[in-house]
CSV table of C-alpha atoms and ligand atoms in Angstrom, one decimal:
chain,number,residue,atom,x,y,z
H,254,MET,CA,-27.8,-4.2,-14.4
H,255,ALA,CA,-27.2,-2.2,-11.3
H,256,ARG,CA,-24.8,-4.9,-10.1
H,257,ARG,CA,-22.7,-4.6,-13.2
H,258,GLU,CA,-22.5,-0.9,-12.9
H,259,ALA,CA,-21.3,-1.2,-9.3
H,260,LYS,CA,-18.6,-3.6,-10.4
H,261,VAL,CA,-17.0,-1.2,-13.0
H,262,ALA,CA,-16.9,1.7,-10.6
H,263,GLN,CA,-13.4,0.9,-9.1
H,264,ALA,CA,-10.3,2.0,-10.8
H,265,ALA,CA,-7.7,-0.7,-11.7
H,266,GLU,CA,-5.0,0.9,-9.6
H,267,ILE,CA,-4.3,2.8,-6.4
H,268,ASN,CA,-2.9,6.1,-7.4
H,269,CYS,CA,0.2,7.0,-5.3
H,270,GLN,CA,3.4,9.0,-5.4
H,271,PHE,CA,6.8,8.6,-3.9
H,272,GLU,CA,7.0,10.8,-0.8
H,273,THR,CA,10.3,10.0,1.1
H,274,SER,CA,12.8,7.4,2.1
H,275,ALA,CA,14.0,6.6,5.6
H,276,ALA,CA,17.2,4.8,6.5
H,277,ARG,CA,16.2,4.6,10.1
H,278,TYR,CA,12.9,4.6,11.9
H,279,THR,CA,13.6,8.0,13.4
H,280,ASP,CA,13.7,9.4,9.8
H,281,CYS,CA,10.1,8.2,9.0
H,282,PRO,CA,7.6,11.0,8.2
H,283,GLU,CA,5.1,12.1,10.8
H,284,PRO,CA,2.3,9.5,11.0
H,285,GLY,CA,-0.7,10.7,9.0
H,286,GLY,CA,-3.4,8.4,7.6
H,287,PRO,CA,-3.4,4.6,7.6
H,288,GLU,CA,-0.4,2.7,6.3
H,289,VAL,CA,-0.2,-0.5,4.3
H,290,ALA,CA,3.3,-2.0,4.5
H,291,PHE,CA,4.9,-4.5,2.1
H,292,VAL,CA,7.1,-7.0,3.8
H,293,GLY,CA,8.7,-10.3,2.7
H,294,ARG,CA,11.8,-12.1,1.7
H,295,SER,CA,14.3,-10.3,-0.6
H,296,ASN,CA,13.4,-10.8,-4.2
H,297,ALA,CA,9.8,-12.1,-3.5
H,298,GLY,CA,8.5,-9.1,-5.5
H,299,LYS,CA,7.4,-6.5,-2.9
H,300,SER,CA,8.5,-3.5,-5.1
H,301,SER,CA,7.0,-5.1,-8.2
H,302,THR,CA,3.7,-5.7,-6.4
H,303,LEU,CA,3.6,-2.1,-5.3
H,304,ASN,CA,4.2,-1.0,-8.9
H,305,ARG,CA,1.5,-3.3,-10.2
H,306,ILE,CA,-0.9,-1.9,-7.6
H,307,ALA,CA,0.0,1.7,-8.6
H,308,ARG,CA,0.1,0.8,-12.3
H,309,ALA,CA,3.3,2.9,-12.4
H,310,ARG,CA,7.0,2.4,-11.8
H,311,VAL,CA,7.1,4.1,-8.4
H,312,ALA,CA,9.3,1.6,-6.6
H,313,ARG,CA,12.7,0.2,-7.7
H,314,VAL,CA,12.8,-3.4,-8.9
H,315,SER,CA,15.9,-5.5,-9.3
H,316,LYS,CA,17.0,-9.0,-10.2
H,317,THR,CA,19.5,-8.7,-7.4
H,318,PRO,CA,18.1,-9.4,-4.0
H,319,GLY,CA,18.4,-6.6,-1.4
H,320,ARG,CA,17.5,-3.8,-3.8
H,321,THR,CA,15.2,-2.0,-1.5
H,322,GLN,CA,17.5,-0.9,1.4
H,323,LEU,CA,15.4,2.0,2.8
H,324,ILE,CA,11.9,2.3,4.0
H,325,ASN,CA,10.1,4.0,1.1
H,326,PHE,CA,6.9,5.9,1.6
H,327,PHE,CA,4.3,6.4,-1.2
H,328,ALA,CA,1.5,8.9,-0.5
H,329,VAL,CA,-2.1,8.0,-1.6
H,330,PRO,CA,-3.9,11.2,-2.6
H,331,GLY,CA,-7.1,10.3,-0.8
H,332,GLY,CA,-5.2,9.8,2.4
H,333,GLY,CA,-2.8,7.1,3.7
H,334,ARG,CA,0.5,5.6,2.5
H,335,LEU,CA,1.9,2.5,0.9
H,336,VAL,CA,5.2,1.6,2.5
H,337,ASP,CA,7.9,-0.5,0.8
H,338,LEU,CA,10.2,-2.2,3.3
H,339,PRO,CA,13.6,-3.8,2.7
H,340,GLY,CA,13.4,-7.6,2.3
H,341,TYR,CA,14.4,-10.0,5.0
H,342,GLY,CA,16.4,-13.3,4.7
H,343,TYR,CA,19.1,-12.0,2.5
H,344,ALA,CA,22.6,-12.7,3.8
H,345,ARG,CA,25.0,-11.3,1.3
H,346,THR,CA,25.2,-7.8,2.8
H,347,ALA,CA,27.7,-6.4,5.2
H,348,LYS,CA,26.7,-7.4,8.7
H,349,SER,CA,26.4,-3.9,10.1
H,350,LYS,CA,24.1,-2.9,7.3
H,351,ARG,CA,21.9,-6.0,7.7
H,352,ALA,CA,21.6,-5.4,11.4
H,353,SER,CA,20.4,-1.8,10.8
H,354,TRP,CA,17.8,-3.0,8.2
H,355,GLY,CA,16.6,-5.5,10.7
H,356,SER,CA,16.1,-3.0,13.4
H,357,ALA,CA,14.5,-0.4,11.1
H,358,ILE,CA,11.9,-2.9,10.0
H,359,ASP,CA,11.4,-4.0,13.6
H,360,ALA,CA,11.1,-0.4,14.9
H,361,TYR,CA,8.6,0.4,12.0
H,362,LEU,CA,6.4,-2.6,12.8
H,363,ASN,CA,6.4,-2.1,16.5
H,364,GLY,CA,6.3,1.7,16.6
H,365,ARG,CA,4.0,2.7,13.8
H,366,GLU,CA,0.5,2.9,15.2
H,367,VAL,CA,-1.0,3.8,11.9
H,368,LEU,CA,0.0,0.5,10.4
H,369,THR,CA,-3.4,-1.1,9.4
H,370,LEU,CA,-2.3,-3.9,7.1
H,371,ALA,CA,0.9,-5.9,6.6
H,372,VAL,CA,1.1,-7.3,3.1
H,373,ILE,CA,3.4,-10.3,3.3
H,374,VAL,CA,4.7,-11.0,-0.2
H,375,MET,CA,5.9,-14.5,-0.9
H,376,ASP,CA,7.3,-16.2,-4.0
H,377,MET,CA,4.5,-18.7,-4.6
H,378,ARG,CA,7.1,-21.4,-5.4
H,379,HIS,CA,8.6,-21.0,-1.9
H,380,PRO,CA,5.8,-20.0,0.5
H,381,LEU,CA,5.9,-19.8,4.3
H,382,MET,CA,9.7,-19.7,4.8
H,383,PRO,CA,10.8,-19.3,8.5
H,384,HIS,CA,10.9,-15.4,8.4
H,385,ASP,CA,7.4,-15.4,6.8
H,386,GLU,CA,6.1,-17.5,9.6
H,387,ALA,CA,7.7,-15.2,12.1
H,388,MET,CA,6.1,-12.2,10.4
H,389,ILE,CA,2.6,-13.9,10.5
H,390,ASP,CA,3.2,-14.7,14.2
H,391,TRP,CA,4.0,-11.0,14.8
H,392,CYS,CA,0.8,-9.9,13.0
H,393,THR,CA,-1.3,-12.4,15.1
H,394,ALA,CA,0.4,-11.3,18.4
H,395,SER,CA,0.1,-7.6,17.6
H,396,GLY,CA,-3.5,-7.8,16.2
H,397,THR,CA,-2.3,-6.4,12.8
H,398,ALA,CA,-4.3,-7.5,9.8
H,399,ALA,CA,-2.2,-9.6,7.4
H,400,LEU,CA,-2.6,-10.2,3.7
H,401,VAL,CA,-0.4,-12.9,2.2
H,402,ILE,CA,0.3,-12.4,-1.4
H,403,LEU,CA,1.4,-15.6,-3.2
H,404,ASN,CA,3.3,-13.8,-6.0
H,405,LYS,CA,4.9,-15.0,-9.2
H,406,ALA,CA,1.8,-17.2,-9.8
H,407,ASP,CA,2.7,-17.0,-13.5
H,408,LYS,CA,5.6,-19.3,-12.7
H,409,LEU,CA,3.2,-22.2,-11.7
H,410,LYS,CA,0.8,-24.3,-13.6
H,411,GLN,CA,-2.9,-24.0,-12.8
H,412,GLY,CA,-2.9,-27.2,-10.8
H,413,GLU,CA,0.1,-26.3,-8.7
H,414,ARG,CA,-1.3,-22.9,-8.1
H,415,ALA,CA,-4.5,-24.3,-6.7
H,416,LYS,CA,-2.6,-26.8,-4.5
H,417,THR,CA,-0.3,-24.2,-3.0
H,418,LEU,CA,-3.2,-21.8,-2.4
H,419,ARG,CA,-5.0,-24.5,-0.5
H,420,ALA,CA,-2.0,-25.6,1.5
H,421,VAL,CA,-1.1,-22.0,2.6
H,422,SER,CA,-4.7,-21.1,3.4
H,423,THR,CA,-5.1,-24.3,5.5
H,424,ALA,CA,-1.9,-23.7,7.3
H,425,LEU,CA,-2.8,-20.1,8.2
H,426,GLU,CA,-6.5,-20.6,8.8
H,427,GLU,CA,-8.0,-17.2,9.8
H,428,ARG,CA,-4.7,-15.6,10.7
H,429,ALA,CA,-4.4,-14.0,7.2
H,430,THR,CA,-6.2,-13.4,3.9
H,431,VAL,CA,-4.3,-15.4,1.3
H,432,LEU,CA,-4.4,-14.5,-2.4
H,433,PRO,CA,-2.6,-15.7,-5.5
H,434,PHE,CA,-1.1,-13.0,-7.6
H,435,SER,CA,1.3,-12.1,-10.3
H,436,ALA,CA,3.0,-8.7,-10.3
H,437,GLN,CA,4.2,-9.5,-13.8
H,438,THR,CA,0.8,-10.3,-15.4
H,439,GLY,CA,-1.6,-8.6,-13.1
H,440,PHE,CA,-3.3,-11.9,-12.2
H,441,GLY,CA,-5.3,-11.6,-9.0
H,442,SER,CA,-5.0,-7.8,-8.9
H,443,ASN,CA,-8.7,-7.0,-8.3
H,444,ARG,CA,-8.9,-8.9,-5.0
H,445,VAL,CA,-5.6,-7.6,-3.8
H,446,LEU,CA,-6.7,-4.0,-4.6
H,447,GLU,CA,-10.0,-4.6,-2.7
H,448,VAL,CA,-8.2,-5.6,0.5
H,449,ILE,CA,-5.7,-2.7,0.3
H,450,ARG,CA,-8.4,-0.2,-0.4
H,451,THR,CA,-10.4,-1.4,2.6
H,452,ALA,CA,-7.2,-1.0,4.8
H,453,LEU,CA,-6.6,2.6,3.4
H,454,ALA,CA,-10.2,3.5,4.3
H,455,THR,CA,-9.6,2.5,8.0
H,456,GLU,CA,-9.8,5.3,10.6
H,457,VAL,CA,-6.6,5.6,12.5
U,658,LIG,N1,7.9,-14.0,-13.2
U,658,LIG,C1,7.7,-13.1,-12.3
U,658,LIG,N2,8.7,-12.4,-11.8
U,658,LIG,C2,8.5,-11.4,-10.9
U,658,LIG,C3,7.2,-11.2,-10.4
U,658,LIG,N3,7.3,-10.2,-9.4
U,658,LIG,C4,8.6,-9.9,-9.3
U,658,LIG,N4,9.3,-10.6,-10.2
U,658,LIG,C5,10.8,-10.5,-10.4
U,658,LIG,O1,11.4,-10.8,-9.2
U,658,LIG,C6,12.6,-10.0,-9.0
U,658,LIG,C7,12.5,-9.2,-7.7
U,658,LIG,O2,11.5,-8.3,-7.7
U,658,LIG,P1,11.4,-7.0,-6.7
U,658,LIG,O3,10.1,-6.4,-6.9
U,658,LIG,O4,12.6,-6.2,-6.9
U,658,LIG,O5,11.5,-7.8,-5.3
U,658,LIG,P2,11.6,-7.2,-3.8
U,658,LIG,O6,10.9,-8.1,-3.0
U,658,LIG,O7,11.2,-5.8,-3.8
U,658,LIG,O8,13.2,-7.3,-3.5
U,658,LIG,P3,14.1,-6.5,-2.4
U,658,LIG,O9,13.8,-5.1,-2.6
U,658,LIG,O10,15.5,-7.0,-2.8
U,658,LIG,O11,13.7,-7.0,-1.1
U,658,LIG,C8,12.7,-9.1,-10.2
U,658,LIG,O12,13.5,-9.7,-11.2
U,658,LIG,C9,11.2,-9.0,-10.7
U,658,LIG,O13,11.1,-8.8,-12.1
U,658,LIG,C10,6.1,-12.0,-10.9
U,658,LIG,O14,4.9,-11.9,-10.5
U,658,LIG,N5,6.4,-12.9,-11.8
U,659,LIG,MG1,12.2,-4.1,-3.3
Protein backbone atom coordinates (compact mmCIF):
# COMPACT_ATOMS: atom_id res chain seq x y z
CA MET A 1 0.00 0.00 0.00
CA ALA A 2 2.69 2.47 1.04
CA ARG A 3 4.59 1.54 -2.11
CA ARG A 4 1.66 2.36 -4.34
CA GLU A 5 1.24 5.74 -2.69
CA ALA A 6 4.90 6.59 -3.27
CA LYS A 7 4.52 5.74 -6.94
CA VAL A 8 1.66 8.15 -7.66
CA ALA A 9 3.35 11.09 -5.92
CA GLN A 10 5.30 12.27 -9.03
CA ALA A 11 3.64 14.60 -11.53
CA ALA A 12 3.51 13.44 -15.15
CA GLU A 13 5.44 16.46 -16.36
CA ILE A 14 8.21 18.88 -15.52
CA ASN A 15 6.68 22.28 -15.36
CA CYS A 16 8.77 24.85 -17.27
CA GLN A 17 8.45 28.18 -19.03
CA PHE A 18 10.27 29.74 -21.95
CA GLU A 19 12.86 32.13 -20.60
CA THR A 20 15.10 33.38 -23.41
CA SER A 21 16.87 32.54 -26.68
CA ALA A 22 20.54 33.00 -27.46
CA ALA A 23 22.05 33.17 -30.96
CA ARG A 24 25.56 33.07 -29.55
CA TYR A 25 27.06 31.63 -26.44
CA THR A 26 27.76 35.11 -25.10
CA ASP A 27 23.98 35.81 -25.16
CA CYS A 28 23.21 32.93 -22.77
CA PRO A 29 21.66 33.94 -19.44
CA GLU A 30 23.76 34.00 -16.29
CA PRO A 31 24.24 30.43 -15.09
CA GLY A 32 21.84 29.61 -12.27
CA GLY A 33 20.76 26.11 -11.26
CA PRO A 34 21.55 22.83 -13.04
CA GLU A 35 20.89 22.61 -16.78
CA VAL A 36 19.64 19.66 -18.82
CA ALA A 37 20.46 20.17 -22.51
CA PHE A 38 18.73 18.46 -25.44
CA VAL A 39 21.11 17.66 -28.29
CA GLY A 40 20.86 15.48 -31.37
CA ARG A 41 20.51 15.38 -35.12
CA SER A 42 18.12 17.76 -36.78
CA ASN A 43 14.62 16.34 -36.89
CA ALA A 44 15.32 13.64 -34.27
CA GLY A 45 12.63 15.22 -32.09
CA LYS A 46 14.47 17.31 -29.47
CA SER A 47 11.82 20.02 -29.34
CA SER A 48 9.00 17.45 -29.38
CA THR A 49 10.66 15.58 -26.52
CA LEU A 50 10.91 18.78 -24.52
CA ASN A 51 7.23 19.52 -25.14
CA ARG A 52 6.23 16.03 -24.07
CA ILE A 53 8.25 16.37 -20.89
CA ALA A 54 6.67 19.77 -20.18
CA ARG A 55 3.23 18.53 -21.31
CA ALA A 56 2.92 21.86 -23.09
CA ARG A 57 3.95 23.36 -26.41
CA VAL A 58 6.84 25.35 -25.09
CA ALA A 59 9.30 24.58 -27.93
CA ARG A 60 8.78 24.94 -31.67
CA VAL A 61 8.42 21.71 -33.65
CA SER A 62 8.69 21.37 -37.42
CA LYS A 63 8.67 18.82 -40.23
CA THR A 64 11.55 20.77 -41.77
CA PRO A 65 14.93 19.93 -40.25
CA GLY A 66 16.82 22.86 -38.80
CA ARG A 67 13.83 24.46 -37.10
CA THR A 68 15.57 25.25 -33.84
CA GLN A 69 18.30 27.71 -34.74
CA LEU A 70 18.87 29.29 -31.37
CA ILE A 71 19.76 28.05 -27.92
CA ASN A 72 16.42 28.18 -26.11
CA PHE A 73 16.24 28.26 -22.32
CA PHE A 74 13.23 27.04 -20.34
CA ALA A 75 13.16 27.79 -16.64
CA VAL A 76 11.96 25.15 -14.19
CA PRO A 77 10.20 26.86 -11.25
CA GLY A 78 11.84 24.70 -8.60
CA GLY A 79 15.28 25.66 -9.99
CA GLY A 80 17.30 24.77 -13.06
CA ARG A 81 16.69 24.96 -16.78
CA LEU A 82 15.91 22.76 -19.76
CA VAL A 83 17.89 23.87 -22.83
CA ASP A 84 16.83 23.15 -26.42
CA LEU A 85 19.85 23.25 -28.73
CA PRO A 86 19.92 23.46 -32.53
CA GLY A 87 20.29 20.12 -34.29
CA TYR A 88 23.48 18.88 -35.85
CA GLY A 89 24.07 17.03 -39.09
CA TYR A 90 21.84 19.13 -41.26
CA ALA A 91 23.55 20.52 -44.34
CA ARG A 92 20.95 22.58 -46.20
CA THR A 93 21.68 25.85 -44.45
CA ALA A 94 24.01 28.64 -45.57
CA LYS A 95 27.53 27.76 -44.55
CA SER A 96 28.14 30.81 -42.39
CA LYS A 97 25.01 30.15 -40.35
CA ARG A 98 25.84 26.49 -39.94
CA ALA A 99 29.28 27.37 -38.69
CA SER A 100 27.85 29.71 -36.08
CA TRP A 101 25.39 27.02 -34.87
CA GLY A 102 28.26 24.65 -34.55
CA SER A 103 30.35 26.99 -32.49
CA ALA A 104 27.41 28.07 -30.31
CA ILE A 105 26.71 24.44 -29.39
CA ASP A 106 30.37 23.79 -28.87
CA ALA A 107 30.81 26.85 -26.67
CA TYR A 108 27.70 25.96 -24.68
CA LEU A 109 28.85 22.40 -24.03
CA ASN A 110 32.39 23.33 -23.14
CA GLY A 111 31.66 26.53 -21.25
CA ARG A 112 28.55 25.81 -19.25
CA GLU A 113 29.65 24.45 -15.93
CA VAL A 114 26.06 24.05 -14.74
CA LEU A 115 25.37 21.45 -17.46
CA THR A 116 24.50 18.32 -15.48
CA LEU A 117 22.92 16.11 -18.13
CA ALA A 118 23.13 15.88 -21.92
CA VAL A 119 19.97 14.34 -23.35
CA ILE A 120 21.00 12.94 -26.72
CA VAL A 121 17.84 12.48 -28.78
CA MET A 122 18.02 9.99 -31.66
CA ASP A 123 15.49 8.73 -34.16
CA MET A 124 15.18 5.10 -33.05
CA ARG A 125 15.18 4.02 -36.70
CA HIS A 126 18.64 5.58 -37.22
CA PRO A 127 20.51 5.46 -33.91
CA LEU A 128 24.17 6.20 -33.24
CA MET A 129 24.98 8.25 -36.32
CA PRO A 130 28.53 9.68 -36.48
CA HIS A 131 27.63 13.00 -34.79
CA ASP A 132 25.81 11.10 -32.03
CA GLU A 133 28.90 8.99 -31.41
CA ALA A 134 30.99 12.15 -31.25
CA MET A 135 28.55 13.65 -28.72
CA ILE A 136 28.78 10.55 -26.53
CA ASP A 137 32.57 10.65 -26.78
CA TRP A 138 32.44 14.28 -25.66
CA CYS A 139 30.24 13.35 -22.67
CA THR A 140 32.58 10.54 -21.66
CA ALA A 141 35.67 12.74 -22.01
CA SER A 142 34.14 15.66 -20.10
CA GLY A 143 32.52 13.50 -17.42
CA THR A 144 29.02 14.77 -18.33
CA ALA A 145 26.14 12.37 -17.63
CA ALA A 146 24.43 11.26 -20.85
CA LEU A 147 20.87 10.09 -21.42
CA VAL A 148 20.25 8.60 -24.86
CA ILE A 149 16.61 8.86 -25.86
CA LEU A 150 15.63 6.50 -28.68
CA ASN A 151 12.72 8.60 -29.93
CA LYS A 152 9.95 7.79 -32.40
CA ALA A 153 9.58 4.31 -30.86
CA ASP A 154 5.99 4.45 -32.18
CA LYS A 155 7.46 3.96 -35.67
CA LEU A 156 8.87 0.52 -34.79
CA LYS A 157 7.25 -2.81 -34.06
CA GLN A 158 7.75 -4.24 -30.57
CA GLY A 159 10.40 -6.76 -31.72
CA GLU A 160 12.47 -4.16 -33.59
CA ARG A 161 12.21 -1.83 -30.64
CA ALA A 162 13.65 -4.43 -28.26
CA LYS A 163 16.40 -5.31 -30.73
CA THR A 164 17.47 -1.68 -31.23
CA LEU A 165 17.40 -0.98 -27.51
CA ARG A 166 19.62 -4.01 -26.87
CA ALA A 167 22.05 -3.10 -29.65
CA VAL A 168 22.45 0.53 -28.54
CA SER A 169 22.74 -0.39 -24.84
CA THR A 170 25.40 -2.98 -25.65
CA ALA A 171 27.34 -0.56 -27.85
CA LEU A 172 27.38 2.17 -25.20
CA GLU A 173 27.80 -0.02 -22.11
CA GLU A 174 27.87 2.23 -19.05
CA ARG A 175 28.67 5.40 -20.98
CA ALA A 176 25.01 6.44 -21.14
CA THR A 177 21.56 5.57 -19.86
CA VAL A 178 19.55 4.39 -22.88
CA LEU A 179 15.75 4.64 -22.94
CA PRO A 180 13.15 4.02 -25.66
CA PHE A 181 10.66 6.86 -26.01
CA SER A 182 7.97 8.40 -28.16
CA ALA A 183 7.37 12.13 -27.97
CA GLN A 184 4.23 11.51 -29.98
CA THR A 185 2.55 8.94 -27.74
CA GLY A 186 4.32 9.49 -24.41
CA PHE A 187 5.69 5.94 -24.41
CA GLY A 188 8.61 5.72 -21.97
CA SER A 189 7.92 9.12 -20.36
CA ASN A 190 8.10 8.02 -16.75
CA ARG A 191 11.65 6.76 -16.87
CA VAL A 192 12.82 9.75 -18.90
CA LEU A 193 11.21 12.12 -16.38
CA GLU A 194 12.89 10.30 -13.52
CA VAL A 195 16.40 10.72 -15.01
CA ILE A 196 15.81 14.41 -15.83
CA ARG A 197 14.35 15.14 -12.39
CA THR A 198 17.38 13.61 -10.74
CA ALA A 199 19.67 15.82 -12.86
CA LEU A 200 17.64 18.93 -11.97
CA ALA A 201 18.04 18.10 -8.29
CA THR A 202 21.85 18.07 -8.58
CA GLU A 203 23.78 20.73 -6.65
CA VAL A 204 25.89 22.87 -8.99
N1 LIG B 1 6.13 9.58 -35.21
C1 LIG B 1 6.80 10.41 -34.45
N2 LIG B 1 7.16 11.62 -34.92
C2 LIG B 1 7.87 12.44 -34.11
C3 LIG B 1 8.21 12.07 -32.78
N3 LIG B 1 8.93 13.08 -32.23
C4 LIG B 1 9.02 14.04 -33.17
N4 LIG B 1 8.38 13.68 -34.31
C5 LIG B 1 8.27 14.47 -35.56
O1 LIG B 1 9.59 14.70 -36.07
C6 LIG B 1 9.68 16.01 -36.66
C7 LIG B 1 10.82 16.79 -36.02
O2 LIG B 1 10.50 17.09 -34.67
P1 LIG B 1 11.22 18.28 -33.86
O3 LIG B 1 10.84 18.11 -32.45
O4 LIG B 1 10.98 19.60 -34.49
O5 LIG B 1 12.74 17.87 -34.06
P2 LIG B 1 14.07 18.63 -33.59
O6 LIG B 1 15.07 17.58 -33.24
O7 LIG B 1 13.76 19.64 -32.55
O8 LIG B 1 14.52 19.33 -34.95
P3 LIG B 1 15.47 20.64 -35.16
O9 LIG B 1 14.97 21.73 -34.29
O10 LIG B 1 15.30 20.90 -36.62
O11 LIG B 1 16.87 20.22 -34.84
C8 LIG B 1 8.29 16.63 -36.49
O12 LIG B 1 7.56 16.42 -37.67
C9 LIG B 1 7.70 15.87 -35.31
O13 LIG B 1 6.30 15.86 -35.33
C10 LIG B 1 7.78 10.78 -32.30
O14 LIG B 1 8.01 10.33 -31.17
N5 LIG B 1 7.08 10.00 -33.18
MG1 LIG C 1 14.02 21.65 -32.49
